[in-house]
Amino acid sequence: RILITGGLGQLDIKKPPPEVYKSGPFVYADVLDYKNLKELVVNNRITWLVHYSALLSVVGEANVALSRKINITGLHNVLDLALESCLRLFVPSTIGAFGPTSPRDPAPDLCVQRPRTIYGVSKVHGELMGEYFHHKYGLDFRCLRYPGVISANTQPGGGTTDYAVQIFHDALSTGHHECYLRPDTRLPMMHIGDCHRATVEFMQAPQCQLSLRTYNIAAMSFTPEEVATEIQKHLPHLKVTYNPDPVRQTIADSWPVRFDDSNARRDWGWKSTYGLEELVSDMLSSIYEKRTNAGLPVS
Ligand code: VAH
């Protein structure tokens, strides 16, 4: 039985594919309230804790104090809880766990990590603390570094990669997207379906197969220009203008351009299924259906 923190956030657990998670009840909990988390674990006989709660890159820079509480104190709570209740623990990391001095094209699993956001720093801390608890106490800690995750079921949540969600909503509503990154800004991205499937397959992998505790996973890397061009194959009227935001452009320019995920592919058989064409087609059809069902106009 799995407890997922942050399940109503951008990683879209509300409607996971049934072959991924069989959704259970949603309950309100505060990752800073250890006693409450402990009660949830004991009362629901939890065996796995999937810890999604975190402030993302841009929103974290606007509220460093809250980001430290949620992303670091919250992480320490789930680490202690996992030990105390003999849980297995999955915590995602991110392309944001790398910085301007990391190899960027591609970024390997093991290299210099000096991120320049509190989000990235907290995620590197999570990787290191989880691996320490594994080696020191035997905790079954597992971590995947996610690319920018693209889902039709959630609104952008304060990240740097969020233009790649917003552009689809704009394409089907106003027909115009103003992009806060330069047209040539290449970033690793992944469809939410691949993200959930990778997580479940990794959680199910026998520990004897894992040469690492933290793995990069990749699916595709694209620029705003490339995703706009692919959308325009379906919606030729889409107009994209570029107005780079210095904060988000600086963050994006410090992140990997591509991920090397060869260890994940070798150790536990990771293989992505959505490329750019499949992502665009699925996002447009999903958002088109949601807007139509909601009685909203579709451009
Ligand atoms: C962000 N979407 O942009 C998140 C993500 C890979 C980046 O962690 O902050």
CSV table of C-alpha atoms and ligand atoms in Angstrom, one decimal:
chain,number,residue,atom,x,y,z
A,1,ARG,CA,0.0,0.0,0.0
A,2,ILE,CA,1.4,3.3,-1.1
A,3,LEU,CA,1.2,6.8,0.5
A,4,ILE,CA,1.9,9.5,-2.0
A,5,THR,CA,2.6,13.0,-0.7
A,6,GLY,CA,2.0,16.0,-3.0
A,7,GLY,CA,-0.4,13.8,-5.0
A,8,LEU,CA,-2.5,16.8,-6.0
A,9,GLY,CA,0.5,18.6,-7.5
A,10,GLN,CA,1.9,18.8,-11.0
A,11,LEU,CA,2.7,15.1,-11.1
A,12,ASP,CA,-1.0,14.5,-11.5
A,13,ILE,CA,-1.7,11.4,-9.4
A,14,LYS,CA,-5.4,12.4,-9.4
A,15,LYS,CA,-5.9,10.4,-12.6
A,16,PRO,CA,-3.0,7.9,-13.1
A,17,PRO,CA,-3.4,5.2,-15.7
A,18,PRO,CA,-5.0,2.2,-13.8
A,19,GLU,CA,-2.1,0.0,-14.8
A,20,VAL,CA,0.1,2.4,-12.8
A,21,TYR,CA,-1.6,3.2,-9.5
A,22,LYS,CA,-5.0,2.0,-8.3
A,23,SER,CA,-6.0,5.3,-6.8
A,24,GLY,CA,-7.0,5.3,-3.1
A,25,PRO,CA,-8.6,8.0,-1.0
A,26,PHE,CA,-7.1,11.5,-1.0
A,27,VAL,CA,-6.5,12.9,2.5
A,28,TYR,CA,-5.1,16.2,3.6
A,29,ALA,CA,-1.8,16.0,5.4
A,30,ASP,CA,1.1,18.3,6.1
A,31,VAL,CA,4.5,16.9,5.4
A,32,LEU,CA,5.7,19.1,8.2
A,33,ASP,CA,3.4,17.3,10.7
A,34,TYR,CA,5.3,14.2,11.6
A,35,LYS,CA,2.7,12.8,13.9
A,36,ASN,CA,-0.1,13.2,11.3
A,37,LEU,CA,2.1,11.4,8.7
A,38,LYS,CA,2.9,8.6,11.2
A,39,GLU,CA,-0.8,8.1,11.9
A,40,LEU,CA,-1.6,7.9,8.2
A,41,VAL,CA,1.2,5.3,7.7
A,42,VAL,CA,0.1,3.1,10.7
A,43,ASN,CA,-3.7,3.4,10.2
A,44,ASN,CA,-3.4,2.5,6.5
A,45,ARG,CA,-0.7,-0.2,6.8
A,46,ILE,CA,1.5,1.7,4.3
A,47,THR,CA,4.6,-0.1,2.9
A,48,TRP,CA,5.8,2.4,0.3
A,49,LEU,CA,6.1,6.2,0.7
A,50,VAL,CA,6.3,8.1,-2.6
A,51,HIS,CA,7.3,11.7,-1.7
A,52,TYR,CA,6.3,14.2,-4.4
A,53,SER,CA,5.7,17.2,-2.1
A,54,ALA,CA,8.1,20.0,-3.1
A,55,LEU,CA,8.2,23.6,-4.3
A,56,LEU,CA,9.4,23.7,-7.9
A,57,SER,CA,12.3,25.8,-9.2
A,58,VAL,CA,10.7,29.2,-9.9
A,59,VAL,CA,8.2,29.3,-7.1
A,60,GLY,CA,11.1,28.2,-4.8
A,61,GLU,CA,13.3,31.1,-5.7
A,62,ALA,CA,10.4,33.4,-4.8
A,63,ASN,CA,10.0,31.8,-1.4
A,64,VAL,CA,13.3,30.2,-0.2
A,65,ALA,CA,12.2,29.9,3.4
A,66,LEU,CA,9.1,27.9,2.6
A,67,SER,CA,11.1,25.9,0.0
A,68,ARG,CA,13.6,25.0,2.7
A,69,LYS,CA,10.8,23.9,5.0
A,70,ILE,CA,8.8,21.8,2.5
A,71,ASN,CA,11.7,20.5,0.4
A,72,ILE,CA,14.2,19.8,3.2
A,73,THR,CA,12.4,19.5,6.6
A,74,GLY,CA,9.6,17.6,4.8
A,75,LEU,CA,12.2,15.3,3.3
A,76,HIS,CA,13.7,14.7,6.7
A,77,ASN,CA,10.3,13.8,8.1
A,78,VAL,CA,9.7,11.2,5.5
A,79,LEU,CA,13.2,9.8,5.9
A,80,ASP,CA,12.7,9.4,9.6
A,81,LEU,CA,9.2,8.0,9.1
A,82,ALA,CA,10.5,5.5,6.6
A,83,LEU,CA,13.1,4.2,9.1
A,84,GLU,CA,10.7,4.2,12.0
A,85,SER,CA,7.9,2.4,10.1
A,86,CYS,CA,10.2,0.2,8.0
A,87,LEU,CA,8.9,1.7,4.7
A,88,ARG,CA,10.4,1.7,1.3
A,89,LEU,CA,10.9,5.2,0.0
A,90,PHE,CA,10.8,6.8,-3.4
A,91,VAL,CA,11.7,10.5,-3.8
A,92,PRO,CA,12.0,12.1,-7.2
A,93,SER,CA,14.9,14.3,-8.2
A,94,THR,CA,15.1,16.4,-11.3
A,95,ILE,CA,17.1,17.9,-14.1
A,96,GLY,CA,17.2,20.8,-11.7
A,97,ALA,CA,19.6,18.9,-9.5
A,98,PHE,CA,22.4,19.9,-12.0
A,99,GLY,CA,24.0,23.3,-12.4
A,100,PRO,CA,26.1,25.4,-14.8
A,101,THR,CA,29.3,23.4,-13.9
A,102,SER,CA,27.7,20.0,-14.6
A,103,PRO,CA,28.2,18.3,-18.0
A,104,ARG,CA,25.1,19.4,-19.9
A,105,ASP,CA,24.9,17.4,-23.1
A,106,PRO,CA,24.5,14.8,-22.0
A,107,ALA,CA,24.4,14.9,-18.2
A,108,PRO,CA,25.5,11.5,-16.7
A,109,ASP,CA,24.2,10.0,-13.5
A,110,LEU,CA,27.4,10.7,-11.6
A,111,CYS,CA,29.0,14.1,-12.1
A,112,VAL,CA,29.4,17.6,-10.4
A,113,GLN,CA,26.2,18.9,-9.1
A,114,ARG,CA,26.2,22.5,-8.0
A,115,PRO,CA,22.7,23.7,-8.8
A,116,ARG,CA,21.9,27.4,-8.4
A,117,THR,CA,18.3,27.1,-7.2
A,118,ILE,CA,17.0,26.2,-3.7
A,119,TYR,CA,14.9,23.6,-5.5
A,120,GLY,CA,18.0,22.0,-7.1
A,121,VAL,CA,20.0,22.2,-3.8
A,122,SER,CA,17.2,20.6,-1.9
A,123,LYS,CA,16.9,17.8,-4.5
A,124,VAL,CA,20.7,17.1,-4.4
A,125,HIS,CA,20.3,17.0,-0.6
A,126,GLY,CA,17.5,14.5,-0.9
A,127,GLU,CA,19.6,12.3,-3.2
A,128,LEU,CA,22.5,12.4,-0.8
A,129,MET,CA,20.4,11.9,2.4
A,130,GLY,CA,18.5,9.1,0.9
A,131,GLU,CA,21.6,7.3,-0.3
A,132,TYR,CA,23.2,7.9,3.2
A,133,PHE,CA,20.1,6.3,4.9
A,134,HIS,CA,20.4,3.4,2.5
A,135,HIS,CA,24.1,2.7,3.2
A,136,LYS,CA,23.9,3.5,6.9
A,137,TYR,CA,20.5,2.0,7.9
A,138,GLY,CA,19.6,-0.3,4.9
A,139,LEU,CA,16.6,1.9,3.9
A,140,ASP,CA,15.3,0.9,0.5
A,141,PHE,CA,15.6,4.4,-0.9
A,142,ARG,CA,15.0,5.0,-4.7
A,143,CYS,CA,15.2,8.1,-6.7
A,144,LEU,CA,14.7,9.1,-10.3
A,145,ARG,CA,15.7,12.4,-11.8
A,146,TYR,CA,12.7,13.5,-13.8
A,147,PRO,CA,12.9,15.7,-16.9
A,148,GLY,CA,10.2,18.4,-17.3
A,149,VAL,CA,7.0,16.4,-16.9
A,150,ILE,CA,4.2,17.3,-19.3
A,151,SER,CA,0.6,16.4,-18.3
A,152,ALA,CA,-2.8,17.6,-19.7
A,153,ASN,CA,-4.5,17.1,-16.3
A,154,THR,CA,-2.6,19.7,-14.2
A,155,GLN,CA,-2.0,23.4,-14.6
A,156,PRO,CA,1.7,24.7,-14.7
A,157,GLY,CA,2.9,24.7,-11.1
A,158,GLY,CA,5.7,27.3,-10.9
A,159,GLY,CA,8.5,25.5,-12.7
A,160,THR,CA,10.9,26.5,-15.5
A,161,THR,CA,9.7,23.8,-17.9
A,162,ASP,CA,6.1,24.9,-17.5
A,163,TYR,CA,5.9,26.7,-20.8
A,164,ALA,CA,5.8,23.2,-22.3
A,165,VAL,CA,2.4,22.7,-20.6
A,166,GLN,CA,1.0,26.2,-21.0
A,167,ILE,CA,1.7,26.2,-24.8
A,168,PHE,CA,-0.9,23.4,-25.4
A,169,HIS,CA,-3.6,25.2,-23.4
A,170,ASP,CA,-2.9,28.5,-25.3
A,171,ALA,CA,-2.9,26.7,-28.6
A,172,LEU,CA,-6.4,25.4,-28.0
A,173,SER,CA,-7.8,28.6,-26.3
A,174,THR,CA,-6.3,31.9,-27.5
A,175,GLY,CA,-4.2,30.6,-30.3
A,176,HIS,CA,-1.2,32.6,-29.0
A,177,HIS,CA,1.6,31.6,-26.7
A,178,GLU,CA,4.1,34.0,-25.2
A,179,CYS,CA,7.1,32.0,-24.3
A,180,TYR,CA,9.3,33.1,-21.4
A,181,LEU,CA,12.3,31.2,-22.8
A,182,ARG,CA,14.4,31.8,-25.9
A,183,PRO,CA,13.3,29.7,-28.9
A,184,ASP,CA,16.5,27.6,-28.9
A,185,THR,CA,16.4,26.6,-25.2
A,186,ARG,CA,16.7,22.9,-25.2
A,187,LEU,CA,15.5,20.9,-22.1
A,188,PRO,CA,14.8,17.3,-21.3
A,189,MET,CA,11.1,16.6,-21.2
A,190,MET,CA,8.8,13.6,-20.6
A,191,HIS,CA,5.1,12.7,-20.9
A,192,ILE,CA,3.4,12.1,-17.6
A,193,GLY,CA,2.5,8.5,-18.7
A,194,ASP,CA,6.2,7.6,-19.1
A,195,CYS,CA,7.0,9.3,-15.8
A,196,HIS,CA,4.5,7.3,-13.9
A,197,ARG,CA,5.4,4.0,-15.6
A,198,ALA,CA,9.1,4.6,-15.1
A,199,THR,CA,8.5,5.2,-11.4
A,200,VAL,CA,6.4,2.0,-10.9
A,201,GLU,CA,8.8,-0.1,-12.9
A,202,PHE,CA,11.7,1.2,-10.9
A,203,MET,CA,9.9,0.6,-7.6
A,204,GLN,CA,9.2,-3.0,-8.7
A,205,ALA,CA,12.8,-3.7,-9.8
A,206,PRO,CA,14.7,-6.2,-7.6
A,207,GLN,CA,17.3,-4.4,-5.5
A,208,CYS,CA,20.0,-6.8,-6.8
A,209,GLN,CA,19.6,-5.2,-10.2
A,210,LEU,CA,20.3,-1.6,-9.0
A,211,SER,CA,23.9,-0.4,-9.3
A,212,LEU,CA,22.7,3.0,-8.3
A,213,ARG,CA,20.0,4.5,-6.0
A,214,THR,CA,19.5,7.6,-8.1
A,215,TYR,CA,19.1,7.4,-11.9
A,216,ASN,CA,18.5,9.8,-14.7
A,217,ILE,CA,15.6,8.9,-16.9
A,218,ALA,CA,15.1,10.4,-20.4
A,219,ALA,CA,12.5,10.5,-23.1
A,220,MET,CA,13.1,13.5,-25.3
A,221,SER,CA,14.7,16.9,-25.4
A,222,PHE,CA,13.1,19.8,-27.3
A,223,THR,CA,13.2,23.5,-27.7
A,224,PRO,CA,10.2,25.9,-27.6
A,225,GLU,CA,10.6,26.3,-31.4
A,226,GLU,CA,10.5,22.6,-32.0
A,227,VAL,CA,7.4,21.9,-29.9
A,228,ALA,CA,5.7,25.0,-31.4
A,229,THR,CA,6.4,23.6,-34.9
A,230,GLU,CA,5.1,20.2,-34.0
A,231,ILE,CA,1.9,21.7,-32.6
A,232,GLN,CA,1.4,23.9,-35.7
A,233,LYS,CA,1.3,20.7,-37.8
A,234,HIS,CA,-2.1,20.2,-36.0
A,235,LEU,CA,-3.0,23.8,-35.4
A,236,PRO,CA,-1.4,26.0,-38.1
A,237,HIS,CA,-2.9,29.1,-36.6
A,238,LEU,CA,-0.8,28.9,-33.4
A,239,LYS,CA,1.3,32.1,-33.0
A,240,VAL,CA,4.2,32.0,-30.6
A,241,THR,CA,6.1,35.1,-29.5
A,242,TYR,CA,9.2,35.0,-27.3
A,243,ASN,CA,9.8,37.3,-24.3
A,244,PRO,CA,12.6,35.6,-22.3
A,245,ASP,CA,12.2,36.1,-18.5
A,246,PRO,CA,15.7,36.6,-17.1
A,247,VAL,CA,15.0,34.5,-13.9
A,248,ARG,CA,13.7,31.4,-15.8
A,249,GLN,CA,16.1,31.8,-18.7
A,250,THR,CA,19.0,31.8,-16.3
A,251,ILE,CA,17.7,28.6,-14.6
A,252,ALA,CA,17.0,26.9,-17.9
A,253,ASP,CA,20.5,27.7,-19.1
A,254,SER,CA,22.0,26.1,-16.0
A,255,TRP,CA,20.2,22.8,-16.6
A,256,PRO,CA,21.2,19.8,-18.7
A,257,VAL,CA,20.3,19.9,-22.4
A,258,ARG,CA,20.0,16.1,-22.5
A,259,PHE,CA,20.2,13.2,-20.0
A,260,ASP,CA,22.3,10.1,-20.3
A,261,ASP,CA,20.0,7.4,-18.9
A,262,SER,CA,22.0,4.4,-20.1
A,263,ASN,CA,22.3,3.0,-16.5
A,264,ALA,CA,18.5,3.0,-16.0
A,265,ARG,CA,18.1,1.3,-19.4
A,266,ARG,CA,20.8,-1.3,-18.5
A,267,ASP,CA,19.9,-2.0,-14.9
A,268,TRP,CA,16.1,-2.2,-14.9
A,269,GLY,CA,15.1,-2.0,-18.5
A,270,TRP,CA,13.9,1.6,-18.7
A,271,LYS,CA,12.6,2.5,-22.2
A,272,SER,CA,10.5,5.6,-23.0
A,273,THR,CA,7.4,5.3,-25.2
A,274,TYR,CA,6.4,9.0,-25.9
A,275,GLY,CA,8.5,11.0,-28.3
A,276,LEU,CA,7.7,14.6,-29.3
A,277,GLU,CA,5.1,13.6,-32.0
A,278,GLU,CA,3.2,11.3,-29.6
A,279,LEU,CA,3.4,13.9,-26.8
A,280,VAL,CA,1.9,16.7,-28.9
A,281,SER,CA,-0.8,14.5,-30.3
A,282,ASP,CA,-1.8,13.2,-26.9
A,283,MET,CA,-1.7,16.6,-25.2
A,284,LEU,CA,-3.8,18.3,-27.9
A,285,SER,CA,-6.4,15.5,-27.9
A,286,SER,CA,-6.6,15.4,-24.1
A,287,ILE,CA,-7.0,19.1,-23.7
A,288,TYR,CA,-9.4,19.4,-26.6
A,289,GLU,CA,-11.6,16.8,-24.9
A,290,LYS,CA,-11.4,18.5,-21.5
A,291,ARG,CA,-12.3,21.9,-22.9
A,292,THR,CA,-15.2,20.4,-25.0
A,293,ASN,CA,-16.5,18.5,-22.0
A,294,ALA,CA,-16.3,21.7,-19.9
A,295,GLY,CA,-18.2,23.7,-22.6
A,296,LEU,CA,-15.2,25.9,-23.3
A,297,PRO,CA,-14.5,27.3,-26.7
A,298,VAL,CA,-11.7,25.6,-28.7
A,299,SER,CA,-9.6,27.6,-31.1
B,1,VAH,C1,10.5,22.8,-12.8
B,1,VAH,N1,8.9,21.3,-13.8
B,1,VAH,O1,10.6,23.3,-13.9
B,1,VAH,C2,9.9,21.4,-12.8
B,1,VAH,C3,10.9,20.3,-13.0
B,1,VAH,C4,12.5,19.5,-14.5
B,1,VAH,C5,12.0,20.7,-13.9
B,1,VAH,O2,11.4,19.9,-11.8
B,1,VAH,O3,10.9,23.3,-11.8
